[in-house]
Amino acid sequence: MSLEEIMSQMPFADHLDIEVTEAVDGRATATLTLNDFHSSVPGRSIAHGGVAYALADTVGGAAVISLHYTATPTIDMRMDYLAPATTDLVAEAEVVRDGGSVAVADVTVSDTEGTDVATARGTYKTSGAADETAWGAGGRGSLPGRNGGGEKDE
């Protein structure tokens, strides 16, 4: 299973219809098809701010995970909302700092017409103490598919 498939099948991402379409080398892209249940205004198609936030957090995490292939819980995310989201969304993330135990990713969320909807900067925990993942001791949280994390797909 690819990292994109793993990320898209996370229960929360699946619930919101977030699809991670690419996650490699510290970059990731994800899409979200806007539906009625995403709206914050009854009878109108205007995404709740939490929808853009969840999309940004998911794609930022995917970018970081593409470098570590292990769980990378969010420590903090700052988001600026620039325009209402009224159509399908696309988010792009790039890791701008990958330190010893923390990584930082910048994210842009746009609609399918090219309007920037939001920008974000997320900070993610990338490791624990020696021989631990960010979630604690043992292999829990490691993902398949890359040397150094979980079982390698071959």
mmCIF file of C-alpha atoms in Angstrom:
data_model
loop_
_atom_site.group_PDB
_atom_site.id
_atom_site.type_symbol
_atom_site.label_atom_id
_atom_site.label_comp_id
_atom_site.label_asym_id
_atom_site.label_seq_id
_atom_site.Cartn_x
_atom_site.Cartn_y
_atom_site.Cartn_z
ATOM 1 C CA MET A 1 0.000 0.000 0.000
ATOM 2 C CA SER A 2 1.377 3.405 -0.977
ATOM 3 C CA LEU A 3 1.725 6.318 1.423
ATOM 4 C CA GLU A 4 -0.977 8.148 -0.549
ATOM 5 C CA GLU A 5 -3.364 5.223 -0.011
ATOM 6 C CA ILE A 6 -2.536 5.004 3.696
ATOM 7 C CA MET A 7 -3.147 8.730 4.181
ATOM 8 C CA SER A 8 -6.388 8.716 2.171
ATOM 9 C CA GLN A 9 -7.724 5.762 4.166
ATOM 10 C CA MET A 10 -7.202 7.362 7.582
ATOM 11 C CA PRO A 11 -10.697 7.292 9.096
ATOM 12 C CA PHE A 12 -10.907 11.068 9.556
ATOM 13 C CA ALA A 13 -9.546 11.868 6.068
ATOM 14 C CA ASP A 14 -11.902 9.278 4.588
ATOM 15 C CA HIS A 15 -14.832 10.796 6.510
ATOM 16 C CA LEU A 16 -14.121 14.232 5.020
ATOM 17 C CA ASP A 17 -13.382 12.831 1.528
ATOM 18 C CA ILE A 18 -9.755 14.009 1.588
ATOM 19 C CA GLU A 19 -7.631 12.229 -1.004
ATOM 20 C CA VAL A 20 -3.847 12.471 -0.794
ATOM 21 C CA THR A 21 -2.755 12.274 -4.416
ATOM 22 C CA GLU A 22 1.006 12.594 -3.943
ATOM 23 C CA ALA A 23 3.417 12.358 -1.022
ATOM 24 C CA VAL A 24 7.115 12.098 -1.818
ATOM 25 C CA ASP A 25 10.407 13.743 -0.824
ATOM 26 C CA GLY A 26 8.899 16.234 1.614
ATOM 27 C CA ARG A 27 6.104 17.394 -0.683
ATOM 28 C CA ALA A 28 2.460 16.369 -0.808
ATOM 29 C CA THR A 29 -0.766 17.221 -2.608
ATOM 30 C CA ALA A 30 -4.327 16.431 -1.547
ATOM 31 C CA THR A 31 -7.806 17.183 -2.842
ATOM 32 C CA LEU A 32 -11.236 17.537 -1.306
ATOM 33 C CA THR A 33 -14.504 17.458 -3.226
ATOM 34 C CA LEU A 34 -16.773 19.975 -1.517
ATOM 35 C CA ASN A 35 -20.089 18.441 -0.416
ATOM 36 C CA ASP A 36 -23.150 19.759 1.441
ATOM 37 C CA PHE A 37 -21.923 18.260 4.721
ATOM 38 C CA HIS A 38 -18.771 20.434 4.569
ATOM 39 C CA SER A 39 -20.805 23.655 4.542
ATOM 40 C CA SER A 40 -21.011 26.096 7.418
ATOM 41 C CA VAL A 41 -24.037 27.868 5.909
ATOM 42 C CA PRO A 42 -27.319 25.956 5.538
ATOM 43 C CA GLY A 43 -28.419 25.833 1.916
ATOM 44 C CA ARG A 44 -25.141 27.219 0.536
ATOM 45 C CA SER A 45 -21.847 25.700 -0.484
ATOM 46 C CA ILE A 46 -19.361 27.522 1.757
ATOM 47 C CA ALA A 47 -16.874 25.251 3.487
ATOM 48 C CA HIS A 48 -16.550 25.440 7.257
ATOM 49 C CA GLY A 49 -13.074 26.680 8.233
ATOM 50 C CA GLY A 50 -12.378 23.336 9.864
ATOM 51 C CA VAL A 51 -12.568 21.660 6.453
ATOM 52 C CA ALA A 52 -9.674 23.728 5.066
ATOM 53 C CA TYR A 53 -7.801 23.234 8.353
ATOM 54 C CA ALA A 54 -8.225 19.452 8.275
ATOM 55 C CA LEU A 55 -7.123 19.358 4.628
ATOM 56 C CA ALA A 56 -4.043 21.469 5.408
ATOM 57 C CA ASP A 57 -3.118 19.373 8.447
ATOM 58 C CA THR A 58 -3.524 16.119 6.512
ATOM 59 C CA VAL A 59 -1.400 17.211 3.544
ATOM 60 C CA GLY A 60 1.246 18.796 5.790
ATOM 61 C CA GLY A 61 1.486 15.561 7.758
ATOM 62 C CA ALA A 62 1.727 13.553 4.526
ATOM 63 C CA ALA A 63 4.667 15.701 3.371
ATOM 64 C CA VAL A 64 6.497 15.087 6.659
ATOM 65 C CA ILE A 65 5.650 11.377 6.711
ATOM 66 C CA SER A 66 7.073 11.061 3.179
ATOM 67 C CA LEU A 67 10.483 11.802 4.725
ATOM 68 C CA HIS A 68 10.142 9.626 7.859
ATOM 69 C CA TYR A 69 7.595 6.867 7.126
ATOM 70 C CA THR A 70 6.448 6.930 10.728
ATOM 71 C CA ALA A 71 3.694 8.671 12.675
ATOM 72 C CA THR A 72 4.204 12.443 12.830
ATOM 73 C CA PRO A 73 1.592 13.943 15.168
ATOM 74 C CA THR A 74 0.806 17.626 14.806
ATOM 75 C CA ILE A 75 2.305 19.845 17.489
ATOM 76 C CA ASP A 76 0.908 23.126 16.211
ATOM 77 C CA MET A 77 -0.643 24.655 13.113
ATOM 78 C CA ARG A 78 -1.214 28.295 12.309
ATOM 79 C CA MET A 79 -3.667 29.107 9.550
ATOM 80 C CA ASP A 80 -4.637 32.286 7.721
ATOM 81 C CA TYR A 81 -7.979 32.191 5.899
ATOM 82 C CA LEU A 82 -7.852 34.284 2.724
ATOM 83 C CA ALA A 83 -11.164 33.638 0.939
ATOM 84 C CA PRO A 84 -14.296 31.535 1.403
ATOM 85 C CA ALA A 85 -14.066 28.034 -0.074
ATOM 86 C CA THR A 86 -17.036 27.536 -2.381
ATOM 87 C CA THR A 87 -15.685 24.866 -4.773
ATOM 88 C CA ASP A 88 -13.491 21.765 -4.585
ATOM 89 C CA LEU A 89 -10.152 22.272 -2.839
ATOM 90 C CA VAL A 90 -6.523 21.413 -3.566
ATOM 91 C CA ALA A 91 -3.795 21.615 -0.936
ATOM 92 C CA GLU A 92 -0.039 21.536 -1.504
ATOM 93 C CA ALA A 93 2.537 21.131 1.252
ATOM 94 C CA GLU A 94 6.308 21.381 1.401
ATOM 95 C CA VAL A 95 8.572 20.563 4.332
ATOM 96 C CA VAL A 96 10.674 23.671 4.943
ATOM 97 C CA ARG A 97 12.535 22.386 8.019
ATOM 98 C CA ASP A 98 13.268 18.812 9.036
ATOM 99 C CA GLY A 99 15.143 18.879 12.323
ATOM 100 C CA GLY A 100 16.125 16.195 14.803
ATOM 101 C CA SER A 101 12.700 15.722 16.372
ATOM 102 C CA VAL A 102 10.454 18.328 14.721
ATOM 103 C CA ALA A 103 9.565 19.191 11.123
ATOM 104 C CA VAL A 104 7.797 22.260 9.726
ATOM 105 C CA ALA A 105 5.623 22.255 6.604
ATOM 106 C CA ASP A 106 4.139 25.182 4.693
ATOM 107 C CA VAL A 107 0.731 24.562 3.105
ATOM 108 C CA THR A 108 -1.363 26.401 0.535
ATOM 109 C CA VAL A 109 -5.065 25.585 0.125
ATOM 110 C CA SER A 110 -6.665 26.755 -3.138
ATOM 111 C CA ASP A 111 -9.953 26.184 -4.873
ATOM 112 C CA THR A 112 -10.131 24.562 -8.287
ATOM 113 C CA GLU A 113 -10.393 28.005 -9.908
ATOM 114 C CA GLY A 114 -6.948 28.922 -8.525
ATOM 115 C CA THR A 115 -8.087 31.240 -5.724
ATOM 116 C CA ASP A 116 -5.956 30.918 -2.593
ATOM 117 C CA VAL A 117 -8.319 29.999 0.234
ATOM 118 C CA ALA A 118 -5.826 29.627 3.084
ATOM 119 C CA THR A 119 -2.161 29.331 3.987
ATOM 120 C CA ALA A 120 -0.820 27.392 6.935
ATOM 121 C CA ARG A 121 2.373 26.408 8.699
ATOM 122 C CA GLY A 122 2.339 23.168 10.636
ATOM 123 C CA THR A 123 4.827 21.770 13.121
ATOM 124 C CA TYR A 124 5.029 17.983 13.443
ATOM 125 C CA LYS A 125 6.772 15.665 15.922
ATOM 126 C CA THR A 126 9.081 13.357 13.977
ATOM 127 C CA SER A 127 10.685 11.214 16.665
ATOM 128 C CA GLY A 128 10.747 10.237 20.288
ATOM 129 C CA ALA A 129 13.707 9.141 22.361
ATOM 130 C CA ALA A 130 16.168 6.613 20.922
ATOM 131 C CA ASP A 131 14.386 3.590 19.406
ATOM 132 C CA GLU A 132 10.955 5.238 19.738
ATOM 133 C CA THR A 133 8.518 6.707 17.288
ATOM 134 C CA ALA A 134 6.780 9.995 17.992
ATOM 135 C CA TRP A 135 3.979 7.902 19.581
ATOM 136 C CA GLY A 136 6.320 6.085 22.005
ATOM 137 C CA ALA A 137 8.270 2.829 22.266
ATOM 138 C CA GLY A 138 8.022 -0.003 19.774
ATOM 139 C CA GLY A 139 7.219 -0.004 16.078
ATOM 140 C CA ARG A 140 3.740 1.383 16.620
ATOM 141 C CA GLY A 141 3.177 4.190 14.197
ATOM 142 C CA SER A 142 5.744 3.022 11.669
ATOM 143 C CA LEU A 143 4.478 2.793 8.110
ATOM 144 C CA PRO A 144 5.323 0.152 5.526
ATOM 145 C CA GLY A 145 7.199 0.931 2.383
ATOM 146 C CA ARG A 146 10.551 2.479 3.203
ATOM 147 C CA ASN A 147 13.806 1.547 4.947
ATOM 148 C CA GLY A 148 13.772 2.679 8.553
ATOM 149 C CA GLY A 149 10.024 2.503 9.072
ATOM 150 C CA GLY A 150 7.880 -0.564 9.547
ATOM 151 C CA GLU A 151 8.039 -3.512 7.216
ATOM 152 C CA LYS A 152 9.403 -2.725 3.781
ATOM 153 C CA ASP A 153 7.079 -3.337 0.830
ATOM 154 C CA GLU A 154 8.899 -5.414 -1.775
#
